[in-house]
Tab-separated table of C-alpha atoms in Angstrom:
chain	number	residue	atom	x	y	z
I	3	UNK	CA	-0.442	0.245	-42.269
I	4	UNK	CA	-1.953	-1.002	-45.632
I	5	UNK	CA	1.526	-3.058	-46.592
I	6	UNK	CA	1.098	-6.077	-48.114
I	7	UNK	CA	2.841	-8.968	-47.022
I	8	UNK	CA	5.867	-10.617	-48.840
I	9	UNK	CA	6.058	-10.781	-52.737
I	10	UNK	CA	4.418	-13.994	-54.810
I	11	UNK	CA	7.467	-16.668	-54.928
I	12	UNK	CA	7.820	-17.709	-59.013
I	13	UNK	CA	6.921	-21.676	-59.561
I	14	UNK	CA	10.256	-21.595	-61.972
I	15	UNK	CA	12.090	-24.177	-64.066
I	16	UNK	CA	15.742	-23.913	-64.313
I	17	UNK	CA	16.233	-26.786	-66.659
I	18	UNK	CA	13.108	-27.158	-68.175
I	19	UNK	CA	12.811	-27.623	-72.183
I	20	UNK	CA	12.739	-24.783	-74.314
I	21	UNK	CA	8.861	-23.120	-74.127
I	22	UNK	CA	6.444	-23.077	-76.536
I	23	UNK	CA	4.587	-19.584	-77.758
I	24	UNK	CA	2.209	-19.651	-75.400
I	25	UNK	CA	4.218	-21.314	-72.578
I	26	UNK	CA	5.754	-18.024	-73.163
I	27	UNK	CA	2.647	-15.399	-73.239
I	28	UNK	CA	1.722	-17.004	-69.263
I	29	UNK	CA	4.539	-16.893	-68.322
I	30	UNK	CA	4.726	-13.466	-69.081
I	31	UNK	CA	1.782	-12.343	-67.640
I	32	UNK	CA	2.076	-14.223	-64.391
I	33	UNK	CA	5.416	-11.682	-64.099
I	34	UNK	CA	4.001	-8.644	-64.888
I	35	UNK	CA	1.535	-9.505	-62.581
I	36	UNK	CA	3.524	-10.118	-60.347
I	37	UNK	CA	5.786	-6.946	-60.892
I	38	UNK	CA	2.512	-5.458	-60.188
I	39	UNK	CA	2.847	-6.503	-56.383
I	40	UNK	CA	6.189	-6.059	-55.403
I	41	UNK	CA	6.087	-2.213	-56.887
I	42	UNK	CA	3.023	-2.225	-54.669
I	43	UNK	CA	4.279	-3.501	-52.181
I	44	UNK	CA	7.589	-1.589	-52.507
I	45	UNK	CA	5.969	1.448	-52.857
I	46	UNK	CA	3.905	1.142	-49.508
I	47	UNK	CA	7.097	0.176	-47.544
I	48	UNK	CA	7.597	3.596	-48.979
I	49	UNK	CA	5.100	5.206	-47.929
I	50	UNK	CA	4.539	3.793	-44.511
I	51	UNK	CA	4.400	5.896	-41.346
I	52	UNK	CA	7.163	4.070	-38.969
I	53	UNK	CA	9.018	4.830	-41.408
I	54	UNK	CA	8.748	7.931	-42.306
I	55	UNK	CA	8.578	8.126	-38.503
I	56	UNK	CA	12.385	6.061	-38.257
I	57	UNK	CA	14.107	8.430	-40.336
I	58	UNK	CA	13.283	11.296	-38.509
I	59	UNK	CA	14.081	10.867	-35.783
I	60	UNK	CA	17.169	10.643	-33.463
I	61	UNK	CA	17.405	6.488	-32.722
I	62	UNK	CA	19.464	5.275	-30.124
I	63	UNK	CA	20.685	1.515	-29.206
I	64	UNK	CA	18.988	-1.206	-30.648
I	65	UNK	CA	16.511	0.590	-32.967
I	66	UNK	CA	19.526	2.982	-34.376
I	67	UNK	CA	21.022	-0.209	-35.966
I	68	UNK	CA	18.162	-2.442	-36.748
I	69	UNK	CA	17.770	0.708	-38.827
I	70	UNK	CA	21.100	1.246	-40.331
I	71	UNK	CA	20.921	-2.059	-41.970
I	72	UNK	CA	16.753	-2.320	-42.435
I	73	UNK	CA	17.864	1.143	-44.601
I	74	UNK	CA	20.459	-0.470	-46.403
I	75	UNK	CA	18.022	-3.469	-47.800
I	76	UNK	CA	15.613	-1.249	-48.542
I	77	UNK	CA	18.428	0.643	-51.115
I	78	UNK	CA	19.515	-3.278	-52.182
I	79	UNK	CA	15.877	-4.213	-52.352
I	80	UNK	CA	15.261	-1.105	-55.393
I	81	UNK	CA	18.443	-2.356	-56.720
I	82	UNK	CA	17.080	-6.115	-57.568
I	83	UNK	CA	13.407	-4.467	-58.465
I	84	UNK	CA	15.436	-2.106	-61.135
I	85	UNK	CA	17.075	-4.986	-62.218
I	86	UNK	CA	13.757	-7.410	-62.267
I	87	UNK	CA	12.361	-4.618	-64.004
I	88	UNK	CA	15.094	-4.621	-66.817
I	89	UNK	CA	14.860	-8.252	-67.190
I	90	UNK	CA	11.034	-8.400	-67.318
I	91	UNK	CA	11.484	-5.747	-70.093
I	92	UNK	CA	13.666	-7.147	-72.367
I	93	UNK	CA	11.617	-10.379	-71.973
I	94	UNK	CA	8.735	-8.401	-73.249
I	95	UNK	CA	10.372	-6.792	-76.049
I	96	UNK	CA	12.034	-9.918	-77.199
I	97	UNK	CA	8.308	-10.802	-76.500
I	98	UNK	CA	7.296	-8.427	-79.260
I	99	UNK	CA	9.534	-8.550	-81.878
I	100	UNK	CA	7.402	-11.174	-84.125
I	101	UNK	CA	3.902	-12.103	-83.906
I	102	UNK	CA	5.462	-16.023	-84.365
I	103	UNK	CA	8.237	-15.719	-82.338
I	104	UNK	CA	11.609	-18.096	-84.005
I	105	UNK	CA	12.667	-20.729	-82.498
I	106	UNK	CA	15.818	-18.796	-81.855
I	107	UNK	CA	13.268	-16.378	-79.625
I	108	UNK	CA	11.663	-18.730	-78.458
I	109	UNK	CA	14.919	-20.320	-76.354
I	110	UNK	CA	16.727	-16.547	-75.723
I	111	UNK	CA	12.730	-16.130	-73.589
I	112	UNK	CA	13.498	-18.926	-72.109
I	113	UNK	CA	16.480	-18.546	-71.268
I	114	UNK	CA	15.580	-14.970	-69.590
I	115	UNK	CA	12.457	-16.023	-67.970
I	116	UNK	CA	13.491	-19.631	-66.271
I	117	UNK	CA	17.889	-19.188	-66.408
I	118	UNK	CA	19.917	-17.312	-64.953
I	119	UNK	CA	20.275	-14.216	-67.033
I	120	UNK	CA	19.392	-11.276	-64.838
I	121	UNK	CA	23.406	-9.635	-63.563
I	122	UNK	CA	23.237	-7.643	-60.367
I	123	UNK	CA	25.483	-5.928	-58.352
I	124	UNK	CA	27.371	-7.443	-55.601
I	125	UNK	CA	26.196	-5.027	-52.625
I	126	UNK	CA	22.824	-5.598	-54.301
I	127	UNK	CA	23.979	-9.349	-54.506
I	128	UNK	CA	24.523	-9.818	-50.939
I	129	UNK	CA	21.515	-8.633	-49.410
I	130	UNK	CA	23.619	-5.240	-48.217
I	131	UNK	CA	25.074	-7.066	-45.671
I	132	UNK	CA	28.136	-7.288	-44.408
I	133	UNK	CA	29.196	-10.769	-45.417
I	134	UNK	CA	31.939	-12.178	-45.475
I	135	UNK	CA	34.112	-13.606	-47.972
I	136	UNK	CA	35.590	-12.580	-51.106
I	137	UNK	CA	33.857	-9.037	-52.697
I	138	UNK	CA	32.469	-10.140	-55.629
I	139	UNK	CA	31.229	-7.523	-58.694
I	140	UNK	CA	28.245	-8.943	-59.439
I	141	UNK	CA	26.309	-11.620	-59.973
I	142	UNK	CA	23.859	-13.411	-61.615
I	143	UNK	CA	20.290	-14.350	-60.991
I	144	UNK	CA	17.243	-16.135	-62.613
I	145	UNK	CA	13.571	-14.465	-61.806
I	146	UNK	CA	12.902	-16.288	-59.502
I	147	UNK	CA	15.460	-15.986	-57.523
I	148	UNK	CA	15.796	-12.542	-57.584
I	149	UNK	CA	12.481	-12.616	-55.870
I	150	UNK	CA	13.235	-15.079	-53.511
I	151	UNK	CA	15.886	-12.741	-52.628
I	152	UNK	CA	13.762	-9.388	-52.343
I	153	UNK	CA	11.458	-11.389	-50.160
I	154	UNK	CA	13.970	-12.261	-47.384
I	155	UNK	CA	15.305	-8.502	-47.623
I	156	UNK	CA	11.228	-6.853	-47.710
I	157	UNK	CA	10.159	-8.862	-44.839
I	158	UNK	CA	13.466	-7.961	-42.905
I	159	UNK	CA	12.742	-3.954	-43.569
I	160	UNK	CA	8.054	-4.465	-42.753
I	161	UNK	CA	9.284	-6.304	-39.477
I	162	UNK	CA	11.302	-3.480	-38.186
I	163	UNK	CA	9.040	-0.688	-39.362
I	164	UNK	CA	6.235	-2.763	-38.080
I	165	UNK	CA	7.755	-3.592	-34.759
I	166	UNK	CA	8.891	0.221	-34.050
I	167	UNK	CA	5.486	1.332	-35.211
I	168	UNK	CA	3.380	-0.280	-33.191
I	169	UNK	CA	6.163	0.832	-29.937
I	170	UNK	CA	5.246	4.233	-31.018
I	171	UNK	CA	1.326	3.308	-31.222
I	172	UNK	CA	1.112	1.573	-27.876
I	173	UNK	CA	2.925	3.314	-25.431
I	174	UNK	CA	4.330	7.067	-26.066
I	175	UNK	CA	-0.275	8.069	-25.905
I	176	UNK	CA	-0.204	6.219	-23.239
I	177	UNK	CA	2.526	7.382	-21.011
I	178	UNK	CA	1.257	10.824	-22.015
I	179	UNK	CA	-2.216	10.351	-20.247
I	180	UNK	CA	-0.504	9.051	-17.726
I	181	UNK	CA	1.705	12.065	-17.036
I	182	UNK	CA	-0.983	13.906	-17.606
I	183	UNK	CA	-2.871	12.142	-14.351
I	184	UNK	CA	0.463	12.382	-13.078
I	185	UNK	CA	0.166	16.328	-12.379
I	186	UNK	CA	-3.664	16.342	-10.821
I	187	UNK	CA	-2.853	13.633	-9.101
I	188	UNK	CA	0.778	16.212	-7.366
I	189	UNK	CA	-1.410	19.393	-8.083
I	190	UNK	CA	-4.122	17.443	-5.686
I	191	UNK	CA	-1.111	16.192	-2.732
I	192	UNK	CA	0.257	19.550	-2.604
I	193	UNK	CA	-2.821	20.821	-1.566
I	194	UNK	CA	-3.049	18.372	1.114
I	195	UNK	CA	0.623	18.285	1.931
I	196	UNK	CA	2.328	15.572	0.061
I	197	UNK	CA	5.066	16.858	-0.632
I	198	UNK	CA	8.491	15.333	-1.752
I	199	UNK	CA	10.669	15.852	1.576
I	200	UNK	CA	7.380	15.969	3.591
I	201	UNK	CA	5.119	12.765	2.828
I	202	UNK	CA	6.773	9.458	0.767
I	203	UNK	CA	3.810	9.981	-1.552
I	204	UNK	CA	5.151	13.156	-2.542
I	205	UNK	CA	8.915	11.595	-3.194
I	206	UNK	CA	7.023	8.667	-4.815
I	207	UNK	CA	5.293	11.182	-7.253
I	208	UNK	CA	8.739	12.574	-8.016
I	209	UNK	CA	10.293	9.130	-8.395
I	210	UNK	CA	7.064	8.242	-11.015
I	211	UNK	CA	7.414	11.879	-12.604
I	212	UNK	CA	11.115	10.969	-13.362
I	213	UNK	CA	10.906	6.983	-13.971
I	214	UNK	CA	7.773	8.354	-17.064
I	215	UNK	CA	10.299	11.128	-18.687
I	216	UNK	CA	12.782	8.514	-18.806
I	217	UNK	CA	10.396	6.130	-20.179
I	218	UNK	CA	9.292	8.115	-22.751
I	219	UNK	CA	11.860	9.202	-24.484
I	220	UNK	CA	13.298	6.141	-24.141
I	221	UNK	CA	10.289	4.696	-26.217
I	222	UNK	CA	11.323	7.613	-28.954
I	223	UNK	CA	14.525	6.916	-29.464
I	224	UNK	CA	15.253	3.326	-29.109
I	225	UNK	CA	11.341	1.245	-29.392
I	226	UNK	CA	12.525	-1.898	-30.286
I	227	UNK	CA	14.215	-1.990	-26.995
I	228	UNK	CA	10.781	-2.146	-26.384
I	229	UNK	CA	9.242	-4.813	-28.537
I	230	UNK	CA	9.183	-8.450	-27.518
I	231	UNK	CA	8.867	-11.261	-30.897
I	232	UNK	CA	6.126	-13.995	-29.895
I	233	UNK	CA	7.971	-17.149	-30.239
I	234	UNK	CA	5.139	-19.153	-32.408
I	235	UNK	CA	7.109	-19.432	-35.386
I	236	UNK	CA	4.998	-17.135	-37.274
I	237	UNK	CA	7.663	-14.953	-39.977
I	238	UNK	CA	4.430	-12.296	-40.672
I	239	UNK	CA	6.702	-8.699	-40.466
I	240	UNK	CA	5.946	-7.757	-36.727
I	241	UNK	CA	4.917	-10.929	-34.791
I	242	UNK	CA	5.393	-9.720	-31.528
I	243	UNK	CA	3.821	-6.613	-28.995
I	244	UNK	CA	5.456	-3.680	-26.898
I	245	UNK	CA	6.986	-4.411	-23.623
I	246	UNK	CA	4.694	-2.172	-21.579
I	247	UNK	CA	6.347	-3.684	-18.026
I	248	UNK	CA	7.864	-0.775	-17.055
I	249	UNK	CA	4.601	1.687	-17.601
I	250	UNK	CA	2.809	-1.107	-15.875
I	251	UNK	CA	4.410	-0.733	-12.430
I	252	UNK	CA	4.114	3.243	-12.925
I	253	UNK	CA	0.637	2.929	-13.311
I	254	UNK	CA	0.544	0.671	-10.918
I	255	UNK	CA	2.445	2.859	-7.907
I	256	UNK	CA	0.412	5.528	-9.052
I	257	UNK	CA	-2.912	4.178	-8.561
I	258	UNK	CA	-1.509	3.568	-4.848
I	259	UNK	CA	-0.326	6.664	-4.554
I	260	UNK	CA	-4.247	8.474	-5.564
I	261	UNK	CA	-5.235	6.043	-2.547
I	262	UNK	CA	-2.667	7.183	-0.432
I	263	UNK	CA	-3.878	10.972	-0.792
I	264	UNK	CA	-7.436	10.443	-0.844
I	265	UNK	CA	-6.706	8.643	2.582
I	266	UNK	CA	-5.660	11.998	3.434
I	267	UNK	CA	-8.446	13.659	1.870
I	268	UNK	CA	-10.417	11.918	4.295
I	269	UNK	CA	-7.892	12.726	7.237
I	270	UNK	CA	-8.412	16.779	6.015
I	271	UNK	CA	-11.738	16.806	6.159
I	272	UNK	CA	-11.972	14.958	9.431
I	273	UNK	CA	-9.327	17.189	11.088
I	274	UNK	CA	-11.056	19.972	12.610
I	275	UNK	CA	-13.803	17.658	14.182
I	276	UNK	CA	-11.422	15.216	15.110
I	277	UNK	CA	-9.568	18.342	16.761
I	278	UNK	CA	-12.327	19.954	18.156
I	279	UNK	CA	-13.362	16.541	20.211
I	280	UNK	CA	-10.140	16.642	21.311
I	281	UNK	CA	-10.383	20.038	22.632
I	282	UNK	CA	-12.917	19.005	24.971
I	283	UNK	CA	-11.794	15.956	26.115
I	284	UNK	CA	-8.949	17.534	27.723
I	285	UNK	CA	-10.759	20.319	28.762
I	286	UNK	CA	-12.992	18.146	30.345
I	287	UNK	CA	-9.670	16.422	32.408
I	288	UNK	CA	-8.533	19.359	33.091
I	289	UNK	CA	-11.428	20.289	34.958
I	290	UNK	CA	-11.749	17.627	36.313
I	291	UNK	CA	-8.769	17.832	37.734
I	292	UNK	CA	-8.916	21.467	38.967
I	293	UNK	CA	-12.345	20.305	40.742
I	294	UNK	CA	-10.024	17.226	42.148
I	295	UNK	CA	-7.884	20.297	43.567
I	296	UNK	CA	-10.089	22.012	45.383
I	297	UNK	CA	-11.991	18.820	46.474
I	298	UNK	CA	-8.514	17.919	47.941
I	299	UNK	CA	-7.893	21.451	49.654
I	300	UNK	CA	-12.085	21.155	51.536
I	301	UNK	CA	-11.054	17.501	53.009
I	302	UNK	CA	-8.088	18.178	53.969
I	303	UNK	CA	-9.880	21.132	55.664
I	304	UNK	CA	-13.033	19.121	56.788
I	305	UNK	CA	-11.362	15.797	57.439
I	306	UNK	CA	-8.702	14.854	59.884
I	307	UNK	CA	-6.722	11.768	60.225
I	308	UNK	CA	-7.301	10.790	56.745
I	309	UNK	CA	-4.688	9.736	53.746
I	310	UNK	CA	-5.208	12.033	51.143
I	311	UNK	CA	-3.880	11.300	47.584
I	312	UNK	CA	-2.356	14.672	45.332
I	313	UNK	CA	-3.862	15.572	42.566
I	314	UNK	CA	-1.235	16.041	39.299
I	315	UNK	CA	-1.120	19.268	36.976
I	316	UNK	CA	-2.895	18.806	33.364
I	317	UNK	CA	-0.512	17.065	31.066
I	318	UNK	CA	1.586	19.224	30.004
I	319	UNK	CA	2.697	16.819	26.704
I	320	UNK	CA	-0.356	16.394	25.753
I	321	UNK	CA	-1.298	20.372	25.484
I	322	UNK	CA	1.245	20.428	23.401
I	323	UNK	CA	1.198	17.817	21.313
I	324	UNK	CA	-2.720	19.188	20.750
I	325	UNK	CA	-0.330	22.393	19.987
I	326	UNK	CA	1.518	20.602	17.770
I	327	UNK	CA	-1.517	18.716	15.859
I	328	UNK	CA	-3.665	22.338	15.721
I	329	UNK	CA	0.018	23.084	13.809
I	330	UNK	CA	0.294	20.502	11.644
I	331	UNK	CA	-3.274	21.268	10.333
I	332	UNK	CA	-2.389	25.128	9.896
I	333	UNK	CA	0.230	24.134	7.510
I	334	UNK	CA	-1.601	21.038	6.070
I	335	UNK	CA	1.013	18.227	6.734
I	336	UNK	CA	-1.911	15.999	6.995
I	337	UNK	CA	0.309	12.502	7.265
I	338	UNK	CA	1.500	14.077	10.145
I	339	UNK	CA	-1.307	15.118	11.889
I	340	UNK	CA	-3.338	11.575	10.985
I	341	UNK	CA	-1.197	9.394	13.464
I	342	UNK	CA	-0.669	11.934	15.904
I	343	UNK	CA	-4.548	12.447	16.172
I	344	UNK	CA	-5.182	8.714	16.618
I	345	UNK	CA	-2.537	8.752	19.461
I	346	UNK	CA	-3.722	11.848	21.184
I	347	UNK	CA	-7.040	10.513	21.191
I	348	UNK	CA	-6.331	7.420	23.030
I	349	UNK	CA	-4.024	9.160	25.635
I	350	UNK	CA	-6.666	12.332	25.416
I	351	UNK	CA	-9.157	9.808	26.964
I	352	UNK	CA	-6.712	7.706	29.514
I	353	UNK	CA	-6.104	11.116	31.190
I	354	UNK	CA	-9.967	12.211	31.399
I	355	UNK	CA	-10.122	8.434	33.121
I	356	UNK	CA	-6.839	9.413	35.398
I	357	UNK	CA	-8.767	13.194	36.333
I	358	UNK	CA	-12.051	11.074	37.104
I	359	UNK	CA	-9.994	7.818	39.648
I	360	UNK	CA	-8.305	11.609	41.184
I	361	UNK	CA	-11.817	13.241	41.844
I	362	UNK	CA	-13.502	10.368	42.657
I	363	UNK	CA	-10.332	9.271	45.174
I	364	UNK	CA	-9.737	12.574	46.364
I	365	UNK	CA	-13.089	12.939	47.765
I	366	UNK	CA	-13.734	9.548	48.870
I	367	UNK	CA	-13.586	10.802	53.036
I	368	UNK	CA	-16.183	13.218	51.538
I	369	UNK	CA	-18.822	10.217	50.808
I	370	UNK	CA	-17.865	8.616	53.772
I	371	UNK	CA	-18.692	11.229	56.309
I	372	UNK	CA	-21.702	11.788	53.900
I	373	UNK	CA	-22.403	8.261	54.066
I	374	UNK	CA	-22.128	8.166	57.742
I	375	UNK	CA	-24.710	11.895	58.000
I	376	UNK	CA	-27.829	9.581	55.770
I	377	UNK	CA	-26.941	6.806	58.298
I	378	UNK	CA	-26.843	8.717	61.938
I	379	UNK	CA	-30.162	11.027	60.109
I	380	UNK	CA	-32.094	7.818	59.198
I	381	UNK	CA	-32.285	6.428	62.645
I	382	UNK	CA	-33.229	9.019	63.838
I	383	UNK	CA	-36.234	8.962	61.795
I	384	UNK	CA	-36.805	5.337	62.943
I	385	UNK	CA	-36.403	6.671	66.320
I	386	UNK	CA	-38.799	8.923	66.100
I	387	UNK	CA	-41.501	7.213	64.319
I	388	UNK	CA	-41.916	4.377	67.260
I	389	UNK	CA	-42.046	7.628	69.709
I	390	UNK	CA	-38.495	7.098	70.914
I	391	UNK	CA	-37.524	10.490	69.698
I	392	UNK	CA	-37.091	11.914	73.853
I	393	UNK	CA	-34.919	9.270	75.322
I	394	UNK	CA	-31.830	10.296	77.171
I	395	UNK	CA	-29.916	7.905	75.984
I	396	UNK	CA	-30.367	7.836	72.513
I	397	UNK	CA	-30.886	11.699	72.457
I	398	UNK	CA	-26.849	12.582	73.741
I	399	UNK	CA	-25.168	9.584	71.729
I	400	UNK	CA	-27.459	11.342	68.920
I	401	UNK	CA	-25.914	14.142	69.234
I	402	UNK	CA	-22.419	12.708	70.329
I	403	UNK	CA	-22.436	11.421	66.620
I	404	UNK	CA	-24.021	14.471	65.480
I	405	UNK	CA	-20.880	17.202	66.938
I	406	UNK	CA	-18.497	14.829	65.008
I	407	UNK	CA	-20.008	14.603	61.944
I	408	UNK	CA	-20.913	18.347	61.921
I	409	UNK	CA	-17.634	19.398	63.119
I	410	UNK	CA	-14.113	20.020	60.776
I	411	UNK	CA	-12.134	19.117	60.870
I	412	UNK	CA	-13.906	15.633	60.898
I	413	UNK	CA	-12.382	12.514	62.864
I	414	UNK	CA	-13.920	9.706	60.351
I	415	UNK	CA	-13.206	7.035	62.816
I	416	UNK	CA	-14.508	8.763	65.973
I	417	UNK	CA	-17.448	9.551	64.276
I	418	UNK	CA	-17.921	6.197	62.342
I	419	UNK	CA	-17.692	4.866	66.148
I	420	UNK	CA	-20.266	7.216	67.124
I	421	UNK	CA	-22.693	6.664	64.746
I	422	UNK	CA	-22.099	2.898	65.158
I	423	UNK	CA	-22.810	3.351	68.602
I	424	UNK	CA	-25.639	4.923	68.255
I	425	UNK	CA	-27.241	2.567	66.258
I	426	UNK	CA	-26.529	-0.430	68.915
I	427	UNK	CA	-28.358	1.845	71.263
I	428	UNK	CA	-31.675	2.947	69.250
I	429	UNK	CA	-31.593	-1.124	68.226
I	430	UNK	CA	-31.317	-2.377	71.724
I	431	UNK	CA	-34.121	0.255	72.796
I	432	UNK	CA	-36.362	-0.610	69.534
I	433	UNK	CA	-36.061	-4.453	70.791
I	434	UNK	CA	-38.912	-4.596	72.761
I	435	UNK	CA	-41.332	-3.021	71.008
I	436	UNK	CA	-40.924	-4.906	67.919
I	437	UNK	CA	-41.454	-8.296	70.255
I	438	UNK	CA	-44.562	-7.476	71.377
I	439	UNK	CA	-45.250	-6.802	68.083
I	440	UNK	CA	-44.575	-10.199	66.742
I	441	UNK	CA	-46.113	-11.668	69.650
I	442	UNK	CA	-49.242	-9.628	69.572
I	443	UNK	CA	-49.566	-10.192	65.861
């Protein structure tokens, strides 16, 4: 957020000889530039958006602990900076006394600039941490050591601020967007009957909703728990990334539910057509069974000595399930309707096939009688074409077969034998004519 990096260090030569005037002036100029850089960094740290968020948040866990330590470090930083400022001001005042400083002034300036001449309180010297060992009231530092101490405190404090800010920038907004998408999916899901307790996807929607609420609250309260530091060895503040694993799992789960809801929508759009087709198939099956029962009565009345199979009634179970499917359609319980329709479509086709087989089996004797009638009439026509329609024997056998086939009840076995005898007589009567025909040719 525009915060500079660690402060620049001082070269420092603790054991160097007394500086001359030019060296003192160059050192003061360098220290003045260093002072400006330190002050700029501290003010930027003070105004960092992440710091303001941390100060106003109700923190927990890792973030609460590390931010408490960072706040102590920032307090110490300002104390050290005040000591650094005072030492620099003292050196500037000493240098400003004379245009050409005396050897005593140069010696004092050398001590101020390179010696351990800066006294800081014991808590500030400890860096704001709870170090072990006896507490000291104060400690003396060189300006170089003081900058090094400030660099360390600054880097640790900035790392906490930058990492927390990065997590807050990365996750809450994405969670909010996913939550908004979840609400749209929930509304669509409810409209097609995908509700908690009624559909597994409805239960999953509730679970994802609860997870996103918990995740957002945890990210806000403890952002550093969702920070993964890089292992590259870089000392740059905030080196790492936000851990989005839980968010990613929720996003994938929501995508799966969206696909499930889309499938349910397809079922809803196609449900009425499929229900109408099912009603039509079962209606045809019922009509065919009714026709088979009527045909059985006709066969029993018209055909004697024949085994006629019984005809069952319509499938009560299928009609009950069809009524249940219609009820699912009315209640928008698409997740239950879909598998039921799949099962009903297959079983309804089987029912129609069974009804047709029953009709075929029941009407088989009538088909046999019709075939015998056709064969008898065909041979009569053949005999007539050869001028033998008035043959007494053929006429007698024809009349016997015809009475059997056109009387009720009809004995198919006896009628079949009568037709066969007529065929044989006709063949014998026609044989001499056929031989004569071949001889003439």
